[in-house]
JSON list of C-alpha atoms and ligand atoms in Angstrom, two decimals:
[
{"chain": "O", "resi": 1239, "resn": "MET", "atom": "CA", "xyz": [102.92, 123.63, 106.92]},
{"chain": "O", "resi": 1240, "resn": "ARG", "atom": "CA", "xyz": [105.40, 120.80, 106.99]},
{"chain": "O", "resi": 1241, "resn": "GLN", "atom": "CA", "xyz": [107.11, 120.08, 103.68]},
{"chain": "O", "resi": 1242, "resn": "PHE", "atom": "CA", "xyz": [107.38, 116.39, 102.88]},
{"chain": "O", "resi": 1243, "resn": "GLU", "atom": "CA", "xyz": [110.20, 115.36, 100.60]},
{"chain": "O", "resi": 1244, "resn": "ASP", "atom": "CA", "xyz": [111.51, 111.93, 99.74]},
{"chain": "O", "resi": 1245, "resn": "THR", "atom": "CA", "xyz": [115.01, 112.62, 98.44]},
{"chain": "O", "resi": 1246, "resn": "TYR", "atom": "CA", "xyz": [117.65, 110.28, 96.97]},
{"chain": "O", "resi": 1247, "resn": "ARG", "atom": "CA", "xyz": [119.37, 110.43, 100.35]},
{"chain": "O", "resi": 1248, "resn": "HIS", "atom": "CA", "xyz": [116.22, 109.17, 102.09]},
{"chain": "O", "resi": 1249, "resn": "LYS", "atom": "CA", "xyz": [115.81, 106.42, 99.51]},
{"chain": "O", "resi": 1250, "resn": "GLY", "atom": "CA", "xyz": [119.44, 105.38, 99.96]},
{"chain": "O", "resi": 1251, "resn": "LEU", "atom": "CA", "xyz": [119.06, 105.17, 103.74]},
{"chain": "O", "resi": 1252, "resn": "ARG", "atom": "CA", "xyz": [115.85, 103.22, 103.26]},
{"chain": "O", "resi": 1253, "resn": "LYS", "atom": "CA", "xyz": [117.58, 100.72, 100.97]},
{"chain": "O", "resi": 1254, "resn": "LYS", "atom": "CA", "xyz": [120.19, 100.16, 103.67]},
{"chain": "O", "resi": 1255, "resn": "LEU", "atom": "CA", "xyz": [117.47, 99.62, 106.28]},
{"chain": "O", "resi": 1256, "resn": "ILE", "atom": "CA", "xyz": [115.73, 97.08, 104.04]},
{"chain": "O", "resi": 1257, "resn": "ASN", "atom": "CA", "xyz": [119.05, 95.22, 103.64]},
{"chain": "O", "resi": 1258, "resn": "THR", "atom": "CA", "xyz": [119.47, 95.16, 107.42]},
{"chain": "O", "resi": 1259, "resn": "ILE", "atom": "CA", "xyz": [115.98, 93.71, 107.83]},
{"chain": "O", "resi": 1260, "resn": "LYS", "atom": "CA", "xyz": [116.74, 91.11, 105.17]},
{"chain": "O", "resi": 1261, "resn": "GLU", "atom": "CA", "xyz": [119.95, 90.12, 106.98]},
{"chain": "O", "resi": 1262, "resn": "LYS", "atom": "CA", "xyz": [117.91, 89.70, 110.16]},
{"chain": "O", "resi": 1263, "resn": "GLY", "atom": "CA", "xyz": [115.83, 87.07, 108.36]},
{"chain": "O", "resi": 1264, "resn": "ILE", "atom": "CA", "xyz": [112.88, 88.73, 106.59]},
{"chain": "O", "resi": 1265, "resn": "SER", "atom": "CA", "xyz": [112.49, 87.08, 103.19]},
{"chain": "O", "resi": 1266, "resn": "ASP", "atom": "CA", "xyz": [108.96, 87.99, 101.98]},
{"chain": "O", "resi": 1267, "resn": "GLU", "atom": "CA", "xyz": [109.70, 90.13, 98.91]},
{"chain": "O", "resi": 1268, "resn": "MET", "atom": "CA", "xyz": [106.27, 91.79, 99.06]},
{"chain": "O", "resi": 1269, "resn": "VAL", "atom": "CA", "xyz": [106.97, 92.99, 102.60]},
{"chain": "O", "resi": 1270, "resn": "LEU", "atom": "CA", "xyz": [110.43, 94.29, 101.70]},
{"chain": "O", "resi": 1271, "resn": "GLU", "atom": "CA", "xyz": [109.14, 96.02, 98.59]},
{"chain": "O", "resi": 1272, "resn": "SER", "atom": "CA", "xyz": [106.28, 97.65, 100.45]},
{"chain": "O", "resi": 1273, "resn": "MET", "atom": "CA", "xyz": [108.64, 98.99, 103.13]},
{"chain": "O", "resi": 1274, "resn": "MET", "atom": "CA", "xyz": [111.04, 100.21, 100.43]},
{"chain": "O", "resi": 1275, "resn": "ASN", "atom": "CA", "xyz": [108.19, 102.19, 98.88]},
{"chain": "O", "resi": 1276, "resn": "ILE", "atom": "CA", "xyz": [107.10, 103.96, 102.08]},
{"chain": "O", "resi": 1277, "resn": "PRO", "atom": "CA", "xyz": [108.97, 107.00, 103.39]},
{"chain": "O", "resi": 1278, "resn": "ARG", "atom": "CA", "xyz": [109.12, 106.18, 107.11]},
{"chain": "O", "resi": 1279, "resn": "HIS", "atom": "CA", "xyz": [110.42, 109.68, 107.90]},
{"chain": "O", "resi": 1280, "resn": "TYR", "atom": "CA", "xyz": [106.96, 111.09, 107.00]},
{"chain": "O", "resi": 1281, "resn": "PHE", "atom": "CA", "xyz": [105.55, 109.24, 110.03]},
{"chain": "O", "resi": 1282, "resn": "LEU", "atom": "CA", "xyz": [107.95, 110.80, 112.52]},
{"chain": "O", "resi": 1283, "resn": "ASP", "atom": "CA", "xyz": [108.42, 114.22, 114.03]},
{"chain": "O", "resi": 1284, "resn": "THR", "atom": "CA", "xyz": [110.76, 116.39, 111.90]},
{"chain": "O", "resi": 1285, "resn": "ALA", "atom": "CA", "xyz": [113.25, 116.39, 114.81]},
{"chain": "O", "resi": 1286, "resn": "LEU", "atom": "CA", "xyz": [113.71, 112.63, 114.30]},
{"chain": "O", "resi": 1287, "resn": "GLU", "atom": "CA", "xyz": [113.89, 112.73, 110.51]},
{"chain": "O", "resi": 1288, "resn": "HIS", "atom": "CA", "xyz": [117.67, 112.25, 110.37]},
{"chain": "O", "resi": 1289, "resn": "ILE", "atom": "CA", "xyz": [117.46, 108.98, 112.30]},
{"chain": "O", "resi": 1290, "resn": "ALA", "atom": "CA", "xyz": [114.20, 107.69, 110.81]},
{"chain": "O", "resi": 1291, "resn": "TYR", "atom": "CA", "xyz": [115.98, 104.91, 108.91]},
{"chain": "O", "resi": 1292, "resn": "GLN", "atom": "CA", "xyz": [117.63, 103.35, 111.92]},
{"chain": "O", "resi": 1293, "resn": "ASP", "atom": "CA", "xyz": [116.11, 100.00, 112.87]},
{"chain": "O", "resi": 1294, "resn": "ARG", "atom": "CA", "xyz": [114.60, 101.42, 116.06]},
{"chain": "O", "resi": 1295, "resn": "ALA", "atom": "CA", "xyz": [111.26, 102.28, 117.61]},
{"chain": "O", "resi": 1296, "resn": "PHE", "atom": "CA", "xyz": [110.69, 106.03, 118.17]},
{"chain": "O", "resi": 1297, "resn": "PRO", "atom": "CA", "xyz": [108.32, 108.10, 120.31]},
{"chain": "O", "resi": 1298, "resn": "ILE", "atom": "CA", "xyz": [105.23, 109.44, 118.50]},
{"chain": "O", "resi": 1299, "resn": "GLY", "atom": "CA", "xyz": [103.63, 111.30, 121.44]},
{"chain": "O", "resi": 1300, "resn": "GLU", "atom": "CA", "xyz": [101.22, 110.26, 124.21]},
{"chain": "O", "resi": 1301, "resn": "GLY", "atom": "CA", "xyz": [103.85, 107.85, 125.50]},
{"chain": "O", "resi": 1302, "resn": "GLN", "atom": "CA", "xyz": [103.46, 105.67, 122.39]},
{"chain": "O", "resi": 1303, "resn": "THR", "atom": "CA", "xyz": [105.92, 104.51, 119.75]},
{"chain": "O", "resi": 1304, "resn": "ILE", "atom": "CA", "xyz": [106.19, 103.72, 116.07]},
{"chain": "O", "resi": 1305, "resn": "SER", "atom": "CA", "xyz": [107.32, 100.07, 116.02]},
{"chain": "O", "resi": 1306, "resn": "GLN", "atom": "CA", "xyz": [110.84, 99.11, 115.02]},
{"chain": "O", "resi": 1307, "resn": "PRO", "atom": "CA", "xyz": [110.99, 98.41, 111.24]},
{"chain": "O", "resi": 1308, "resn": "TYR", "atom": "CA", "xyz": [112.16, 94.84, 111.86]},
{"chain": "O", "resi": 1309, "resn": "THR", "atom": "CA", "xyz": [109.12, 94.25, 114.08]},
{"chain": "O", "resi": 1310, "resn": "VAL", "atom": "CA", "xyz": [106.77, 95.69, 111.44]},
{"chain": "O", "resi": 1311, "resn": "ALA", "atom": "CA", "xyz": [108.36, 93.43, 108.82]},
{"chain": "O", "resi": 1312, "resn": "TYR", "atom": "CA", "xyz": [108.21, 90.39, 111.14]},
{"chain": "O", "resi": 1313, "resn": "GLN", "atom": "CA", "xyz": [104.51, 90.78, 111.98]},
{"chain": "O", "resi": 1314, "resn": "THR", "atom": "CA", "xyz": [103.64, 91.51, 108.35]},
{"chain": "O", "resi": 1315, "resn": "GLN", "atom": "CA", "xyz": [105.55, 88.48, 107.08]},
{"chain": "O", "resi": 1316, "resn": "LEU", "atom": "CA", "xyz": [103.78, 86.23, 109.61]},
{"chain": "O", "resi": 1317, "resn": "MET", "atom": "CA", "xyz": [100.43, 87.46, 108.28]},
{"chain": "O", "resi": 1318, "resn": "ASN", "atom": "CA", "xyz": [101.11, 86.26, 104.73]},
{"chain": "O", "resi": 1319, "resn": "VAL", "atom": "CA", "xyz": [99.20, 89.20, 103.23]},
{"chain": "O", "resi": 1320, "resn": "HIS", "atom": "CA", "xyz": [97.26, 88.79, 99.98]},
{"chain": "O", "resi": 1321, "resn": "PRO", "atom": "CA", "xyz": [95.80, 91.65, 97.95]},
{"chain": "O", "resi": 1322, "resn": "PHE", "atom": "CA", "xyz": [92.24, 92.46, 99.10]},
{"chain": "O", "resi": 1323, "resn": "ASP", "atom": "CA", "xyz": [92.62, 90.72, 102.46]},
{"chain": "O", "resi": 1324, "resn": "ARG", "atom": "CA", "xyz": [90.42, 92.43, 105.07]},
{"chain": "O", "resi": 1325, "resn": "ILE", "atom": "CA", "xyz": [92.83, 93.23, 107.87]},
{"chain": "O", "resi": 1326, "resn": "LEU", "atom": "CA", "xyz": [92.00, 94.63, 111.30]},
{"chain": "O", "resi": 1327, "resn": "GLU", "atom": "CA", "xyz": [94.87, 96.41, 113.06]},
{"chain": "O", "resi": 1328, "resn": "ILE", "atom": "CA", "xyz": [94.78, 97.18, 116.78]},
{"chain": "O", "resi": 1329, "resn": "GLY", "atom": "CA", "xyz": [96.94, 100.24, 117.60]},
{"chain": "O", "resi": 1330, "resn": "THR", "atom": "CA", "xyz": [97.12, 102.69, 114.68]},
{"chain": "O", "resi": 1331, "resn": "GLY", "atom": "CA", "xyz": [99.80, 104.86, 116.32]},
{"chain": "O", "resi": 1332, "resn": "SER", "atom": "CA", "xyz": [101.69, 106.61, 113.51]},
{"chain": "O", "resi": 1333, "resn": "ALA", "atom": "CA", "xyz": [99.79, 104.61, 110.83]},
{"chain": "O", "resi": 1334, "resn": "TYR", "atom": "CA", "xyz": [103.09, 103.31, 109.44]},
{"chain": "O", "resi": 1335, "resn": "GLN", "atom": "CA", "xyz": [102.13, 99.63, 109.85]},
{"chain": "O", "resi": 1336, "resn": "ALA", "atom": "CA", "xyz": [98.70, 100.32, 108.33]},
{"chain": "O", "resi": 1337, "resn": "THR", "atom": "CA", "xyz": [100.39, 101.97, 105.34]},
{"chain": "O", "resi": 1338, "resn": "VAL", "atom": "CA", "xyz": [102.73, 99.00, 104.83]},
{"chain": "O", "resi": 1339, "resn": "LEU", "atom": "CA", "xyz": [99.63, 96.76, 104.64]},
{"chain": "O", "resi": 1340, "resn": "ALA", "atom": "CA", "xyz": [97.77, 99.19, 102.36]},
{"chain": "O", "resi": 1341, "resn": "GLU", "atom": "CA", "xyz": [100.75, 99.33, 99.99]},
{"chain": "O", "resi": 1342, "resn": "MET", "atom": "CA", "xyz": [100.38, 95.52, 99.76]},
{"chain": "O", "resi": 1343, "resn": "ARG", "atom": "CA", "xyz": [96.81, 96.23, 98.58]},
{"chain": "O", "resi": 1344, "resn": "ALA", "atom": "CA", "xyz": [95.04, 94.93, 101.67]},
{"chain": "O", "resi": 1345, "resn": "ASN", "atom": "CA", "xyz": [91.85, 96.57, 102.95]},
{"chain": "O", "resi": 1346, "resn": "VAL", "atom": "CA", "xyz": [92.93, 97.91, 106.31]},
{"chain": "O", "resi": 1347, "resn": "PHE", "atom": "CA", "xyz": [90.69, 98.76, 109.28]},
{"chain": "O", "resi": 1348, "resn": "THR", "atom": "CA", "xyz": [92.76, 100.29, 112.05]},
{"chain": "O", "resi": 1349, "resn": "ILE", "atom": "CA", "xyz": [91.72, 101.24, 115.61]},
{"chain": "O", "resi": 1350, "resn": "GLU", "atom": "CA", "xyz": [93.43, 103.66, 118.01]},
{"chain": "O", "resi": 1351, "resn": "ARG", "atom": "CA", "xyz": [92.37, 104.24, 121.64]},
{"chain": "O", "resi": 1352, "resn": "GLN", "atom": "CA", "xyz": [94.27, 107.53, 122.13]},
{"chain": "O", "resi": 1353, "resn": "LYS", "atom": "CA", "xyz": [92.14, 110.40, 120.88]},
{"chain": "O", "resi": 1354, "resn": "LYS", "atom": "CA", "xyz": [95.13, 112.64, 120.15]},
{"chain": "O", "resi": 1355, "resn": "LEU", "atom": "CA", "xyz": [96.83, 110.04, 117.96]},
{"chain": "O", "resi": 1356, "resn": "PHE", "atom": "CA", "xyz": [93.55, 109.27, 116.22]},
{"chain": "O", "resi": 1357, "resn": "GLU", "atom": "CA", "xyz": [93.05, 113.00, 115.54]},
{"chain": "O", "resi": 1358, "resn": "LEU", "atom": "CA", "xyz": [96.57, 113.34, 114.12]},
{"chain": "O", "resi": 1359, "resn": "ASN", "atom": "CA", "xyz": [95.70, 110.77, 111.48]},
{"chain": "O", "resi": 1360, "resn": "LYS", "atom": "CA", "xyz": [92.82, 112.93, 110.28]},
{"chain": "O", "resi": 1361, "resn": "ASN", "atom": "CA", "xyz": [95.55, 114.74, 108.33]},
{"chain": "O", "resi": 1362, "resn": "PHE", "atom": "CA", "xyz": [97.07, 111.46, 107.16]},
{"chain": "O", "resi": 1363, "resn": "ILE", "atom": "CA", "xyz": [99.43, 112.46, 104.39]},
{"chain": "O", "resi": 1364, "resn": "PHE", "atom": "CA", "xyz": [98.55, 109.51, 102.13]},
{"chain": "O", "resi": 1365, "resn": "LYS", "atom": "CA", "xyz": [94.77, 109.85, 102.46]},
{"chain": "O", "resi": 1366, "resn": "SER", "atom": "CA", "xyz": [94.17, 109.94, 98.71]},
{"chain": "O", "resi": 1367, "resn": "LYS", "atom": "CA", "xyz": [96.92, 107.44, 97.87]},
{"chain": "O", "resi": 1368, "resn": "TYR", "atom": "CA", "xyz": [95.52, 104.80, 100.24]},
{"chain": "O", "resi": 1369, "resn": "PRO", "atom": "CA", "xyz": [91.72, 104.97, 100.35]},
{"chain": "O", "resi": 1370, "resn": "ASN", "atom": "CA", "xyz": [92.02, 101.32, 101.45]},
{"chain": "O", "resi": 1371, "resn": "ILE", "atom": "CA", "xyz": [92.81, 102.41, 105.04]},
{"chain": "O", "resi": 1372, "resn": "LYS", "atom": "CA", "xyz": [89.87, 103.20, 107.34]},
{"chain": "O", "resi": 1373, "resn": "PHE", "atom": "CA", "xyz": [90.64, 104.84, 110.69]},
{"chain": "O", "resi": 1374, "resn": "PHE", "atom": "CA", "xyz": [88.59, 104.24, 113.86]},
{"chain": "O", "resi": 1375, "resn": "TYR", "atom": "CA", "xyz": [88.69, 105.67, 117.38]},
{"chain": "O", "resi": 1376, "resn": "GLY", "atom": "CA", "xyz": [87.88, 102.95, 119.88]},
{"chain": "O", "resi": 1377, "resn": "ASP", "atom": "CA", "xyz": [88.98, 100.11, 122.12]},
{"chain": "O", "resi": 1378, "resn": "GLY", "atom": "CA", "xyz": [90.77, 97.36, 120.24]},
{"chain": "O", "resi": 1379, "resn": "PHE", "atom": "CA", "xyz": [89.55, 94.75, 122.73]},
{"chain": "O", "resi": 1380, "resn": "GLU", "atom": "CA", "xyz": [86.09, 95.29, 121.22]},
{"chain": "O", "resi": 1381, "resn": "GLY", "atom": "CA", "xyz": [87.27, 95.09, 117.61]},
{"chain": "O", "resi": 1382, "resn": "LEU", "atom": "CA", "xyz": [84.90, 96.27, 114.87]},
{"chain": "O", "resi": 1383, "resn": "PRO", "atom": "CA", "xyz": [81.88, 93.94, 114.88]},
{"chain": "O", "resi": 1384, "resn": "THR", "atom": "CA", "xyz": [80.17, 95.99, 112.13]},
{"chain": "O", "resi": 1385, "resn": "TYR", "atom": "CA", "xyz": [83.02, 95.35, 109.71]},
{"chain": "O", "resi": 1386, "resn": "ALA", "atom": "CA", "xyz": [83.76, 91.75, 110.73]},
{"chain": "O", "resi": 1387, "resn": "PRO", "atom": "CA", "xyz": [84.71, 89.10, 109.76]},
{"chain": "O", "resi": 1388, "resn": "PHE", "atom": "CA", "xyz": [88.37, 89.71, 108.93]},
{"chain": "O", "resi": 1389, "resn": "ASP", "atom": "CA", "xyz": [90.91, 87.54, 107.10]},
{"chain": "O", "resi": 1390, "resn": "LYS", "atom": "CA", "xyz": [93.70, 88.71, 109.39]},
{"chain": "O", "resi": 1391, "resn": "ILE", "atom": "CA", "xyz": [94.03, 90.61, 112.66]},
{"chain": "O", "resi": 1392, "resn": "ILE", "atom": "CA", "xyz": [97.28, 92.26, 113.79]},
{"chain": "O", "resi": 1393, "resn": "ILE", "atom": "CA", "xyz": [97.78, 93.58, 117.31]},
{"chain": "O", "resi": 1394, "resn": "THR", "atom": "CA", "xyz": [100.64, 96.10, 117.60]},
{"chain": "O", "resi": 1395, "resn": "ALA", "atom": "CA", "xyz": [100.60, 96.48, 121.41]},
{"chain": "O", "resi": 1396, "resn": "ALA", "atom": "CA", "xyz": [101.43, 93.95, 124.14]},
{"chain": "O", "resi": 1397, "resn": "ALA", "atom": "CA", "xyz": [98.23, 91.99, 124.78]},
{"chain": "O", "resi": 1398, "resn": "PRO", "atom": "CA", "xyz": [97.61, 90.63, 128.31]},
{"chain": "O", "resi": 1399, "resn": "PHE", "atom": "CA", "xyz": [95.51, 87.77, 126.85]},
{"chain": "O", "resi": 1400, "resn": "ILE", "atom": "CA", "xyz": [93.98, 86.70, 123.54]},
{"chain": "O", "resi": 1401, "resn": "PRO", "atom": "CA", "xyz": [90.94, 89.00, 123.19]},
{"chain": "O", "resi": 1402, "resn": "PRO", "atom": "CA", "xyz": [87.89, 86.70, 122.76]},
{"chain": "O", "resi": 1403, "resn": "LYS", "atom": "CA", "xyz": [85.89, 89.27, 120.76]},
{"chain": "O", "resi": 1404, "resn": "LEU", "atom": "CA", "xyz": [88.69, 89.48, 118.21]},
{"chain": "O", "resi": 1405, "resn": "ILE", "atom": "CA", "xyz": [88.72, 85.71, 117.80]},
{"chain": "O", "resi": 1406, "resn": "GLU", "atom": "CA", "xyz": [84.97, 85.93, 117.11]},
{"chain": "O", "resi": 1407, "resn": "GLN", "atom": "CA", "xyz": [85.64, 88.54, 114.40]},
{"chain": "O", "resi": 1408, "resn": "LEU", "atom": "CA", "xyz": [88.16, 86.32, 112.59]},
{"chain": "O", "resi": 1409, "resn": "LYS", "atom": "CA", "xyz": [87.00, 84.38, 109.53]},
{"chain": "O", "resi": 1410, "resn": "PRO", "atom": "CA", "xyz": [87.30, 80.59, 109.62]},
{"chain": "O", "resi": 1411, "resn": "GLY", "atom": "CA", "xyz": [90.80, 80.00, 108.25]},
{"chain": "O", "resi": 1412, "resn": "GLY", "atom": "CA", "xyz": [91.78, 83.51, 109.41]},
{"chain": "O", "resi": 1413, "resn": "LYS", "atom": "CA", "xyz": [94.94, 84.40, 111.33]},
{"chain": "O", "resi": 1414, "resn": "MET", "atom": "CA", "xyz": [95.76, 86.70, 114.23]},
{"chain": "O", "resi": 1415, "resn": "ILE", "atom": "CA", "xyz": [99.28, 87.99, 114.90]},
{"chain": "O", "resi": 1416, "resn": "ILE", "atom": "CA", "xyz": [99.54, 88.89, 118.57]},
{"chain": "O", "resi": 1417, "resn": "PRO", "atom": "CA", "xyz": [102.44, 89.80, 120.88]},
{"chain": "O", "resi": 1418, "resn": "LEU", "atom": "CA", "xyz": [101.24, 88.07, 124.02]},
{"chain": "O", "resi": 1419, "resn": "ASP", "atom": "CA", "xyz": [102.61, 89.46, 127.26]},
{"chain": "O", "resi": 1420, "resn": "GLU", "atom": "CA", "xyz": [104.19, 87.13, 129.79]},
{"chain": "O", "resi": 1421, "resn": "GLU", "atom": "CA", "xyz": [105.71, 89.01, 132.71]},
{"chain": "O", "resi": 1422, "resn": "GLY", "atom": "CA", "xyz": [106.95, 91.95, 130.64]},
{"chain": "O", "resi": 1423, "resn": "ILE", "atom": "CA", "xyz": [108.24, 89.96, 127.66]},
{"chain": "O", "resi": 1424, "resn": "GLN", "atom": "CA", "xyz": [106.06, 89.48, 124.62]},
{"chain": "O", "resi": 1425, "resn": "LYS", "atom": "CA", "xyz": [106.00, 86.25, 122.70]},
{"chain": "O", "resi": 1426, "resn": "MET", "atom": "CA", "xyz": [104.93, 86.75, 119.11]},
{"chain": "O", "resi": 1427, "resn": "MET", "atom": "CA", "xyz": [102.12, 84.31, 118.40]},
{"chain": "O", "resi": 1428, "resn": "ARG", "atom": "CA", "xyz": [100.12, 83.38, 115.35]},
{"chain": "O", "resi": 1429, "resn": "ILE", "atom": "CA", "xyz": [96.64, 82.06, 116.07]},
{"chain": "O", "resi": 1430, "resn": "THR", "atom": "CA", "xyz": [94.80, 80.30, 113.25]},
{"chain": "O", "resi": 1431, "resn": "LYS", "atom": "CA", "xyz": [91.05, 79.84, 113.52]},
{"chain": "O", "resi": 1432, "resn": "ASN", "atom": "CA", "xyz": [90.13, 76.51, 111.96]},
{"chain": "O", "resi": 1433, "resn": "GLU", "atom": "CA", "xyz": [86.94, 75.86, 109.99]},
{"chain": "O", "resi": 1434, "resn": "ASP", "atom": "CA", "xyz": [85.44, 74.10, 113.05]},
{"chain": "O", "resi": 1435, "resn": "GLY", "atom": "CA", "xyz": [86.22, 77.13, 115.25]},
{"chain": "O", "resi": 1436, "resn": "SER", "atom": "CA", "xyz": [89.13, 75.48, 117.10]},
{"chain": "O", "resi": 1437, "resn": "LEU", "atom": "CA", "xyz": [92.40, 77.42, 117.38]},
{"chain": "O", "resi": 1438, "resn": "ASP", "atom": "CA", "xyz": [95.96, 76.52, 116.41]},
{"chain": "O", "resi": 1439, "resn": "GLU", "atom": "CA", "xyz": [98.74, 78.44, 118.15]},
{"chain": "O", "resi": 1440, "resn": "GLU", "atom": "CA", "xyz": [102.29, 78.94, 116.93]},
{"chain": "O", "resi": 1441, "resn": "THR", "atom": "CA", "xyz": [104.93, 80.74, 119.01]},
{"chain": "O", "resi": 1442, "resn": "PHE", "atom": "CA", "xyz": [107.77, 82.81, 117.53]},
{"chain": "O", "resi": 1443, "resn": "SER", "atom": "CA", "xyz": [110.45, 85.20, 118.86]},
{"chain": "O", "resi": 1444, "resn": "ASN", "atom": "CA", "xyz": [110.25, 87.60, 121.81]},
{"chain": "O", "resi": 1445, "resn": "PHE", "atom": "CA", "xyz": [109.58, 91.32, 121.27]},
{"chain": "O", "resi": 1446, "resn": "SER", "atom": "CA", "xyz": [108.95, 94.47, 123.25]},
{"chain": "O", "resi": 1447, "resn": "PHE", "atom": "CA", "xyz": [105.75, 96.52, 122.77]},
{"chain": "O", "resi": 1448, "resn": "VAL", "atom": "CA", "xyz": [103.87, 99.26, 124.62]},
{"chain": "O", "resi": 1449, "resn": "PRO", "atom": "CA", "xyz": [100.90, 97.76, 126.51]},
{"chain": "O", "resi": 1450, "resn": "MET", "atom": "CA", "xyz": [97.47, 97.14, 124.99]},
{"chain": "O", "resi": 1451, "resn": "LEU", "atom": "CA", "xyz": [95.15, 99.03, 127.35]},
{"chain": "O", "resi": 1452, "resn": "LYS", "atom": "CA", "xyz": [91.42, 98.80, 127.99]},
{"chain": "O", "resi": 1453, "resn": "GLY", "atom": "CA", "xyz": [88.98, 101.56, 127.06]},
{"chain": "O", "resi": 1454, "resn": "ARG", "atom": "CA", "xyz": [89.55, 104.81, 125.21]},
{"chain": "O", "resi": 1455, "resn": "ASN", "atom": "CA", "xyz": [91.62, 107.79, 126.27]},
{"chain": "I", "resi": 610, "resn": "SAH", "atom": "N1", "xyz": [101.10, 100.21, 114.62]},
{"chain": "I", "resi": 610, "resn": "SAH", "atom": "C1", "xyz": [101.69, 101.40, 115.21]},
{"chain": "I", "resi": 610, "resn": "SAH", "atom": "C2", "xyz": [102.38, 101.06, 116.52]},
{"chain": "I", "resi": 610, "resn": "SAH", "atom": "C3", "xyz": [101.88, 101.95, 117.58]},
{"chain": "I", "resi": 610, "resn": "SAH", "atom": "S1", "xyz": [102.29, 101.52, 119.25]},
{"chain": "I", "resi": 610, "resn": "SAH", "atom": "C4", "xyz": [102.61, 102.12, 114.24]},
{"chain": "I", "resi": 610, "resn": "SAH", "atom": "O1", "xyz": [102.85, 101.60, 113.14]},
{"chain": "I", "resi": 610, "resn": "SAH", "atom": "O2", "xyz": [103.04, 103.23, 114.54]},
{"chain": "I", "resi": 610, "resn": "SAH", "atom": "C5", "xyz": [100.77, 100.79, 119.79]},
{"chain": "I", "resi": 610, "resn": "SAH", "atom": "C6", "xyz": [99.54, 101.65, 119.71]},
{"chain": "I", "resi": 610, "resn": "SAH", "atom": "O3", "xyz": [98.46, 100.86, 120.23]},
{"chain": "I", "resi": 610, "resn": "SAH", "atom": "C7", "xyz": [99.56, 102.94, 120.53]},
{"chain": "I", "resi": 610, "resn": "SAH", "atom": "O4", "xyz": [99.27, 104.03, 119.71]},
{"chain": "I", "resi": 610, "resn": "SAH", "atom": "C8", "xyz": [98.47, 102.71, 121.58]},
{"chain": "I", "resi": 610, "resn": "SAH", "atom": "O5", "xyz": [97.79, 103.89, 121.94]},
{"chain": "I", "resi": 610, "resn": "SAH", "atom": "C9", "xyz": [97.56, 101.73, 120.88]},
{"chain": "I", "resi": 610, "resn": "SAH", "atom": "N2", "xyz": [96.70, 100.91, 121.74]},
{"chain": "I", "resi": 610, "resn": "SAH", "atom": "C10", "xyz": [96.98, 100.33, 122.93]},
{"chain": "I", "resi": 610, "resn": "SAH", "atom": "N3", "xyz": [95.91, 99.64, 123.41]},
{"chain": "I", "resi": 610, "resn": "SAH", "atom": "C11", "xyz": [94.93, 99.77, 122.48]},
{"chain": "I", "resi": 610, "resn": "SAH", "atom": "C12", "xyz": [93.57, 99.33, 122.40]},
{"chain": "I", "resi": 610, "resn": "SAH", "atom": "N4", "xyz": [92.99, 98.60, 123.36]},
{"chain": "I", "resi": 610, "resn": "SAH", "atom": "N5", "xyz": [92.85, 99.67, 121.30]},
{"chain": "I", "resi": 610, "resn": "SAH", "atom": "C13", "xyz": [93.39, 100.42, 120.31]},
{"chain": "I", "resi": 610, "resn": "SAH", "atom": "N6", "xyz": [94.67, 100.89, 120.33]},
{"chain": "I", "resi": 610, "resn": "SAH", "atom": "C14", "xyz": [95.43, 100.58, 121.41]}
]
């Protein structure tokens, strides 16, 4: 059994990481506090523990990655999370992003298409601490019609287009944060669904994500 320990050394490294993210422009105190409270090294293989607090993406198996902390902070800040928001996440991966949202007291519904990664989260270390995360195995392009509508939707893989079913599952006034792929580069976009159903689009910086793929695996 793996022993999880969050030592003073880990906390110190985490503080440094949060300062780096702040210097890069993240100002939402709730986001910074949430990330300060979550031991990122628990979400990585023990072999990567010593570098877990570098501002980098890391492999988590099945050719997938845990997003770079700055990217997690950036997407979360764009979402403007409020306690009790219903949030749909596409791409559970390591469940780090989902945990950041849960720590901010959102109700998180997260979908993963890779069976192995989904299964790994059956032993999610914070299961009892965050009953506000619900894990699903499925195709994110389909969303979760049974649990819709959502206040916010976050896609953590490079989307080839704006998935129409996800727009349907957004509340009027709701927001989707989506890295939209354009020839290998992803533009971070925030889509707001207006009360009349029309969409507003805002474009932010470029990022790099693993692809959002159709179907389950
Ligand atoms: N949010 C994750 C980032 C994981 S990387 C974290 O914090 O660790 C993106 C993840 O999206 C991968 O695990 C990949 O398998 C998953 N993914 C890609 N396409 C998907 C789809 N259509 N539906 C659900 N998950 C998908």
